[in-house]
GROMACS .gro file of C-alpha atoms in nm:
model
  287
    1UNK     CA    1  -1.657   3.345  -2.723
    2UNK     CA    2  -2.009   3.281  -2.861
    3UNK     CA    3  -2.121   3.516  -3.136
    4UNK     CA    4  -2.433   3.574  -3.340
    5UNK     CA    5  -2.485   3.345  -3.636
    6UNK     CA    6  -2.699   3.364  -3.947
    7UNK     CA    7  -3.067   3.282  -3.940
    8UNK     CA    8  -3.081   2.950  -4.133
    9UNK     CA    9  -3.364   3.089  -4.345
   10UNK     CA   10  -3.138   3.368  -4.470
   11UNK     CA   11  -2.890   3.133  -4.641
   12UNK     CA   12  -2.944   2.877  -4.916
   13UNK     CA   13  -2.662   2.645  -5.027
   14UNK     CA   14  -2.717   2.497  -5.371
   15UNK     CA   15  -2.661   2.128  -5.444
   16UNK     CA   16  -2.290   2.090  -5.523
   17UNK     CA   17  -2.162   1.965  -5.856
   18UNK     CA   18  -1.853   1.757  -5.930
   19UNK     CA   19  -1.665   1.842  -6.250
   20UNK     CA   20  -1.425   1.586  -6.398
   21UNK     CA   21  -1.288   1.545  -6.750
   22UNK     CA   22  -1.540   1.789  -6.898
   23UNK     CA   23  -1.846   1.621  -6.743
   24UNK     CA   24  -2.063   1.734  -6.451
   25UNK     CA   25  -2.204   1.498  -6.186
   26UNK     CA   26  -2.448   1.548  -5.901
   27UNK     CA   27  -2.462   1.369  -5.566
   28UNK     CA   28  -2.570   1.010  -5.619
   29UNK     CA   29  -2.453   1.000  -5.981
   30UNK     CA   30  -2.201   0.728  -6.068
   31UNK     CA   31  -1.879   0.920  -6.134
   32UNK     CA   32  -1.769   0.693  -6.417
   33UNK     CA   33  -1.488   0.919  -6.542
   34UNK     CA   34  -1.304   0.944  -6.212
   35UNK     CA   35  -0.979   0.765  -6.135
   36UNK     CA   36  -0.689   0.836  -5.901
   37UNK     CA   37  -0.513   1.042  -6.167
   38UNK     CA   38  -0.810   1.270  -6.233
   39UNK     CA   39  -0.826   1.630  -6.118
   40UNK     CA   40  -1.169   1.725  -5.984
   41UNK     CA   41  -1.349   2.052  -5.918
   42UNK     CA   42  -1.644   2.086  -5.678
   43UNK     CA   43  -1.873   2.389  -5.712
   44UNK     CA   44  -2.178   2.518  -5.529
   45UNK     CA   45  -2.390   2.832  -5.542
   46UNK     CA   46  -2.476   3.017  -5.222
   47UNK     CA   47  -2.769   3.260  -5.206
   48UNK     CA   48  -2.852   3.492  -4.918
   49UNK     CA   49  -3.134   3.716  -4.807
   50UNK     CA   50  -2.923   4.023  -4.741
   51UNK     CA   51  -3.154   4.201  -4.500
   52UNK     CA   52  -3.231   3.891  -4.294
   53UNK     CA   53  -2.866   3.784  -4.290
   54UNK     CA   54  -2.734   4.120  -4.170
   55UNK     CA   55  -3.011   4.152  -3.911
   56UNK     CA   56  -2.939   3.811  -3.760
   57UNK     CA   57  -2.558   3.843  -3.758
   58UNK     CA   58  -2.545   4.209  -3.655
   59UNK     CA   59  -2.302   4.285  -3.938
   60UNK     CA   60  -2.348   4.604  -4.137
   61UNK     CA   61  -2.232   4.500  -4.483
   62UNK     CA   62  -2.250   4.185  -4.693
   63UNK     CA   63  -1.888   4.208  -4.807
   64UNK     CA   64  -1.774   4.124  -4.454
   65UNK     CA   65  -1.874   3.763  -4.530
   66UNK     CA   66  -1.741   3.497  -4.765
   67UNK     CA   67  -1.926   3.206  -4.921
   68UNK     CA   68  -1.729   2.902  -4.806
   69UNK     CA   69  -1.704   2.551  -4.948
   70UNK     CA   70  -1.521   2.268  -4.769
   71UNK     CA   71  -1.431   1.935  -4.930
   72UNK     CA   72  -1.312   1.638  -4.720
   73UNK     CA   73  -1.197   1.286  -4.796
   74UNK     CA   74  -1.198   1.089  -4.473
   75UNK     CA   75  -1.014   0.798  -4.637
   76UNK     CA   76  -0.701   1.001  -4.718
   77UNK     CA   77  -0.724   1.290  -4.474
   78UNK     CA   78  -0.761   1.543  -4.757
   79UNK     CA   79  -0.930   1.872  -4.671
   80UNK     CA   80  -0.954   2.190  -4.873
   81UNK     CA   81  -1.157   2.505  -4.807
   82UNK     CA   82  -1.219   2.788  -5.053
   83UNK     CA   83  -1.391   3.121  -4.993
   84UNK     CA   84  -1.539   3.395  -5.212
   85UNK     CA   85  -1.658   3.736  -5.090
   86UNK     CA   86  -2.035   3.788  -5.100
   87UNK     CA   87  -2.164   4.064  -5.326
   88UNK     CA   88  -2.505   4.228  -5.300
   89UNK     CA   89  -2.774   4.138  -5.550
   90UNK     CA   90  -2.644   3.806  -5.688
   91UNK     CA   91  -2.568   3.448  -5.581
   92UNK     CA   92  -2.206   3.353  -5.517
   93UNK     CA   93  -2.046   3.051  -5.683
   94UNK     CA   94  -1.747   2.903  -5.500
   95UNK     CA   95  -1.530   2.615  -5.619
   96UNK     CA   96  -1.272   2.380  -5.470
   97UNK     CA   97  -0.996   2.218  -5.677
   98UNK     CA   98  -0.913   1.859  -5.581
   99UNK     CA   99  -0.571   1.758  -5.719
  100UNK     CA  100  -0.500   1.413  -5.858
  101UNK     CA  101  -0.367   1.139  -5.624
  102UNK     CA  102  -0.517   1.302  -5.313
  103UNK     CA  103  -0.858   1.138  -5.256
  104UNK     CA  104  -1.025   0.797  -5.265
  105UNK     CA  105  -1.369   0.634  -5.244
  106UNK     CA  106  -1.578   0.932  -5.137
  107UNK     CA  107  -1.586   1.311  -5.099
  108UNK     CA  108  -1.787   1.505  -4.841
  109UNK     CA  109  -1.893   1.862  -4.920
  110UNK     CA  110  -2.030   2.134  -4.689
  111UNK     CA  111  -2.112   2.495  -4.761
  112UNK     CA  112  -2.140   2.795  -4.532
  113UNK     CA  113  -2.046   3.151  -4.455
  114UNK     CA  114  -1.736   3.275  -4.272
  115UNK     CA  115  -1.621   3.617  -4.167
  116UNK     CA  116  -1.392   3.748  -4.440
  117UNK     CA  117  -1.215   4.023  -4.245
  118UNK     CA  118  -1.096   4.110  -3.896
  119UNK     CA  119  -1.340   4.352  -3.732
  120UNK     CA  120  -1.314   4.561  -3.415
  121UNK     CA  121  -1.412   4.379  -3.098
  122UNK     CA  122  -1.757   4.468  -2.970
  123UNK     CA  123  -2.000   4.409  -2.686
  124UNK     CA  124  -2.291   4.297  -2.909
  125UNK     CA  125  -2.187   3.933  -2.965
  126UNK     CA  126  -2.111   4.013  -3.329
  127UNK     CA  127  -1.844   3.795  -3.490
  128UNK     CA  128  -1.518   3.983  -3.530
  129UNK     CA  129  -1.243   3.726  -3.589
  130UNK     CA  130  -1.163   3.651  -3.952
  131UNK     CA  131  -1.267   3.295  -4.037
  132UNK     CA  132  -1.545   3.273  -3.778
  133UNK     CA  133  -1.822   3.041  -3.900
  134UNK     CA  134  -2.136   3.250  -3.918
  135UNK     CA  135  -2.332   2.975  -4.095
  136UNK     CA  136  -2.252   2.609  -4.169
  137UNK     CA  137  -2.463   2.341  -4.332
  138UNK     CA  138  -2.569   2.065  -4.097
  139UNK     CA  139  -2.574   1.804  -4.371
  140UNK     CA  140  -2.275   1.676  -4.565
  141UNK     CA  141  -2.326   1.607  -4.934
  142UNK     CA  142  -2.139   1.298  -5.053
  143UNK     CA  143  -1.996   1.202  -5.391
  144UNK     CA  144  -1.916   0.832  -5.436
  145UNK     CA  145  -1.600   0.813  -5.647
  146UNK     CA  146  -1.575   0.436  -5.668
  147UNK     CA  147  -1.710   0.114  -5.520
  148UNK     CA  148  -1.670   0.038  -5.153
  149UNK     CA  149  -1.508  -0.303  -5.209
  150UNK     CA  150  -1.166  -0.387  -5.073
  151UNK     CA  151  -0.842  -0.337  -5.254
  152UNK     CA  152  -0.568  -0.086  -5.303
  153UNK     CA  153  -0.603   0.242  -5.493
  154UNK     CA  154  -0.479   0.172  -5.845
  155UNK     CA  155  -0.340   0.409  -6.106
  156UNK     CA  156  -0.290   0.276  -6.458
  157UNK     CA  157  -0.066   0.440  -6.717
  158UNK     CA  158   0.217   0.371  -6.961
  159UNK     CA  159   0.534   0.324  -6.754
  160UNK     CA  160   0.775   0.409  -7.035
  161UNK     CA  161   0.609   0.747  -7.096
  162UNK     CA  162   0.644   0.820  -6.725
  163UNK     CA  163   1.014   0.725  -6.714
  164UNK     CA  164   0.958   0.392  -6.535
  165UNK     CA  165   1.091   0.053  -6.654
  166UNK     CA  166   0.902  -0.012  -6.976
  167UNK     CA  167   0.825  -0.383  -6.933
  168UNK     CA  168   0.752  -0.390  -6.559
  169UNK     CA  169   0.399  -0.500  -6.469
  170UNK     CA  170   0.341  -0.289  -6.158
  171UNK     CA  171   0.505  -0.074  -5.893
  172UNK     CA  172   0.392  -0.013  -5.537
  173UNK     CA  173   0.420   0.337  -5.396
  174UNK     CA  174   0.407   0.309  -5.018
  175UNK     CA  175   0.494   0.562  -4.752
  176UNK     CA  176   0.563   0.387  -4.419
  177UNK     CA  177   0.688   0.693  -4.233
  178UNK     CA  178   0.372   0.717  -4.021
  179UNK     CA  179   0.156   0.414  -3.940
  180UNK     CA  180  -0.121   0.643  -3.813
  181UNK     CA  181  -0.160   0.801  -4.158
  182UNK     CA  182  -0.477   0.713  -4.354
  183UNK     CA  183  -0.401   0.398  -4.555
  184UNK     CA  184  -0.556   0.537  -4.872
  185UNK     CA  185  -0.320   0.834  -4.859
  186UNK     CA  186  -0.010   0.617  -4.815
  187UNK     CA  187  -0.054   0.346  -5.079
  188UNK     CA  188  -0.083   0.345  -5.458
  189UNK     CA  189  -0.052   0.042  -5.685
  190UNK     CA  190   0.077   0.163  -6.022
  191UNK     CA  191  -0.005  -0.064  -6.318
  192UNK     CA  192   0.174  -0.047  -6.652
  193UNK     CA  193  -0.094  -0.028  -6.923
  194UNK     CA  194   0.156  -0.133  -7.191
  195UNK     CA  195   0.218  -0.466  -7.015
  196UNK     CA  196   0.038  -0.756  -7.192
  197UNK     CA  197  -0.123  -0.871  -6.865
  198UNK     CA  198  -0.238  -0.525  -6.750
  199UNK     CA  199  -0.605  -0.595  -6.828
  200UNK     CA  200  -0.596  -0.903  -6.602
  201UNK     CA  201  -0.424  -0.708  -6.327
  202UNK     CA  202  -0.684  -0.432  -6.343
  203UNK     CA  203  -0.985  -0.662  -6.375
  204UNK     CA  204  -0.987  -0.755  -6.005
  205UNK     CA  205  -1.101  -1.106  -6.094
  206UNK     CA  206  -0.971  -1.383  -5.873
  207UNK     CA  207  -0.711  -1.579  -6.062
  208UNK     CA  208  -0.346  -1.661  -6.103
  209UNK     CA  209  -0.238  -1.304  -6.183
  210UNK     CA  210  -0.432  -1.162  -5.889
  211UNK     CA  211  -0.278  -1.414  -5.652
  212UNK     CA  212   0.067  -1.298  -5.756
  213UNK     CA  213  -0.019  -0.928  -5.731
  214UNK     CA  214  -0.182  -0.969  -5.389
  215UNK     CA  215   0.109  -1.165  -5.247
  216UNK     CA  216   0.367  -0.926  -5.392
  217UNK     CA  217   0.189  -0.618  -5.259
  218UNK     CA  218   0.132  -0.760  -4.910
  219UNK     CA  219   0.491  -0.881  -4.890
  220UNK     CA  220   0.628  -0.540  -4.986
  221UNK     CA  221   0.403  -0.363  -4.737
  222UNK     CA  222   0.514  -0.585  -4.449
  223UNK     CA  223   0.883  -0.591  -4.542
  224UNK     CA  224   0.885  -0.210  -4.573
  225UNK     CA  225   0.740  -0.177  -4.223
  226UNK     CA  226   0.976  -0.443  -4.085
  227UNK     CA  227   1.276  -0.260  -4.231
  228UNK     CA  228   1.173   0.061  -4.059
  229UNK     CA  229   1.195   0.152  -3.694
  230UNK     CA  230   0.836   0.249  -3.620
  231UNK     CA  231   0.648   0.091  -3.332
  232UNK     CA  232   0.400  -0.176  -3.441
  233UNK     CA  233   0.148  -0.192  -3.159
  234UNK     CA  234  -0.190  -0.359  -3.207
  235UNK     CA  235  -0.429  -0.071  -3.132
  236UNK     CA  236  -0.414   0.139  -3.448
  237UNK     CA  237  -0.720   0.338  -3.556
  238UNK     CA  238  -0.938   0.180  -3.823
  239UNK     CA  239  -0.843   0.291  -4.174
  240UNK     CA  240  -0.485   0.387  -4.086
  241UNK     CA  241  -0.179   0.218  -4.234
  242UNK     CA  242  -0.123   0.028  -3.909
  243UNK     CA  243  -0.492  -0.057  -3.875
  244UNK     CA  244  -0.525  -0.202  -4.226
  245UNK     CA  245  -0.201  -0.399  -4.201
  246UNK     CA  246  -0.304  -0.526  -3.859
  247UNK     CA  247  -0.633  -0.652  -4.007
  248UNK     CA  248  -0.453  -0.814  -4.302
  249UNK     CA  249  -0.201  -0.995  -4.084
  250UNK     CA  250  -0.473  -1.119  -3.850
  251UNK     CA  251  -0.669  -1.248  -4.150
  252UNK     CA  252  -0.384  -1.420  -4.333
  253UNK     CA  253  -0.120  -1.491  -4.071
  254UNK     CA  254  -0.334  -1.545  -3.763
  255UNK     CA  255  -0.167  -1.274  -3.556
  256UNK     CA  256  -0.130  -0.896  -3.558
  257UNK     CA  257   0.112  -0.658  -3.725
  258UNK     CA  258   0.354  -0.649  -3.432
  259UNK     CA  259   0.399  -1.027  -3.430
  260UNK     CA  260   0.425  -1.038  -3.811
  261UNK     CA  261   0.697  -0.774  -3.816
  262UNK     CA  262   0.889  -0.957  -3.543
  263UNK     CA  263   0.872  -1.278  -3.746
  264UNK     CA  264   1.014  -1.098  -4.050
  265UNK     CA  265   1.295  -0.952  -3.843
  266UNK     CA  266   1.379  -1.282  -3.672
  267UNK     CA  267   1.352  -1.524  -3.966
  268UNK     CA  268   1.259  -1.347  -4.288
  269UNK     CA  269   1.293  -1.651  -4.513
  270UNK     CA  270   1.051  -1.860  -4.307
  271UNK     CA  271   0.807  -1.570  -4.265
  272UNK     CA  272   0.794  -1.505  -4.640
  273UNK     CA  273   0.746  -1.873  -4.712
  274UNK     CA  274   0.455  -1.874  -4.470
  275UNK     CA  275   0.313  -1.571  -4.652
  276UNK     CA  276   0.317  -1.760  -4.983
  277UNK     CA  277   0.123  -2.041  -4.818
  278UNK     CA  278  -0.156  -1.828  -4.669
  279UNK     CA  279  -0.211  -1.589  -4.963
  280UNK     CA  280  -0.261  -1.860  -5.226
  281UNK     CA  281   0.048  -1.748  -5.416
  282UNK     CA  282   0.042  -1.892  -5.773
  283UNK     CA  283  -0.273  -2.086  -5.687
  284UNK     CA  284  -0.527  -1.853  -5.842
  285UNK     CA  285  -0.732  -1.787  -5.530
  286UNK     CA  286  -0.630  -1.442  -5.414
  287UNK     CA  287  -0.899  -1.256  -5.219
   0.00000   0.00000   0.00000
């Protein structure tokens, strides 16, 4: 049921800050220290005009409300919300921890106020269910974590120290259990920093090494899907595993994911040979 919300003039949400590796960044700042292995903290300060807030919401004490901060990553499906009880006489700082390996490209941040406790039902349209949004920012503040160019999310580290084969160049982590999952949440290209060609792999420059990496990654993605038993229709949502693979197969193979998977199942040798041809394998022209 509808309930009374806060007068917008009674709440002020401070510009959020992103904390990573001991440095603090504001919206619009290039977050140069971020990578997929970095843990991040987002903080914001929420101030209220107590009298105006209580008058507009009908609540009788400030501690019934919690300052709320929500962080989303639309590319991976990550969402986390943290709350902190309001106290009279001082602003409230609330922070959200963003674990490593969970986000990509961009974070969206919104602040607000939610009901912090269950209250008795009433006939005055006063919020009474715990978690009810009494105030929510209309705008979403964005932090750009990395460029918007194409490519897979890459994590670079020493394989031997992590218990992986010491002289391997890269490893693809790919979860193909749900083709509707956000692509950026399902794929990670791990690069071995102790490999002598790691700098070339990480550079992103078109060349022989990149042609090999691109072919190898695309082949493993398609073979993994072909070896599974998930449906491979052609109408996946943009940004999902199925959607990205459908776009890639249309671009390089001239038909969609469903047809590509059927080709791999019917004649894998021929399909993989065709893949070498269209991806510029060992020709130094990967895109």
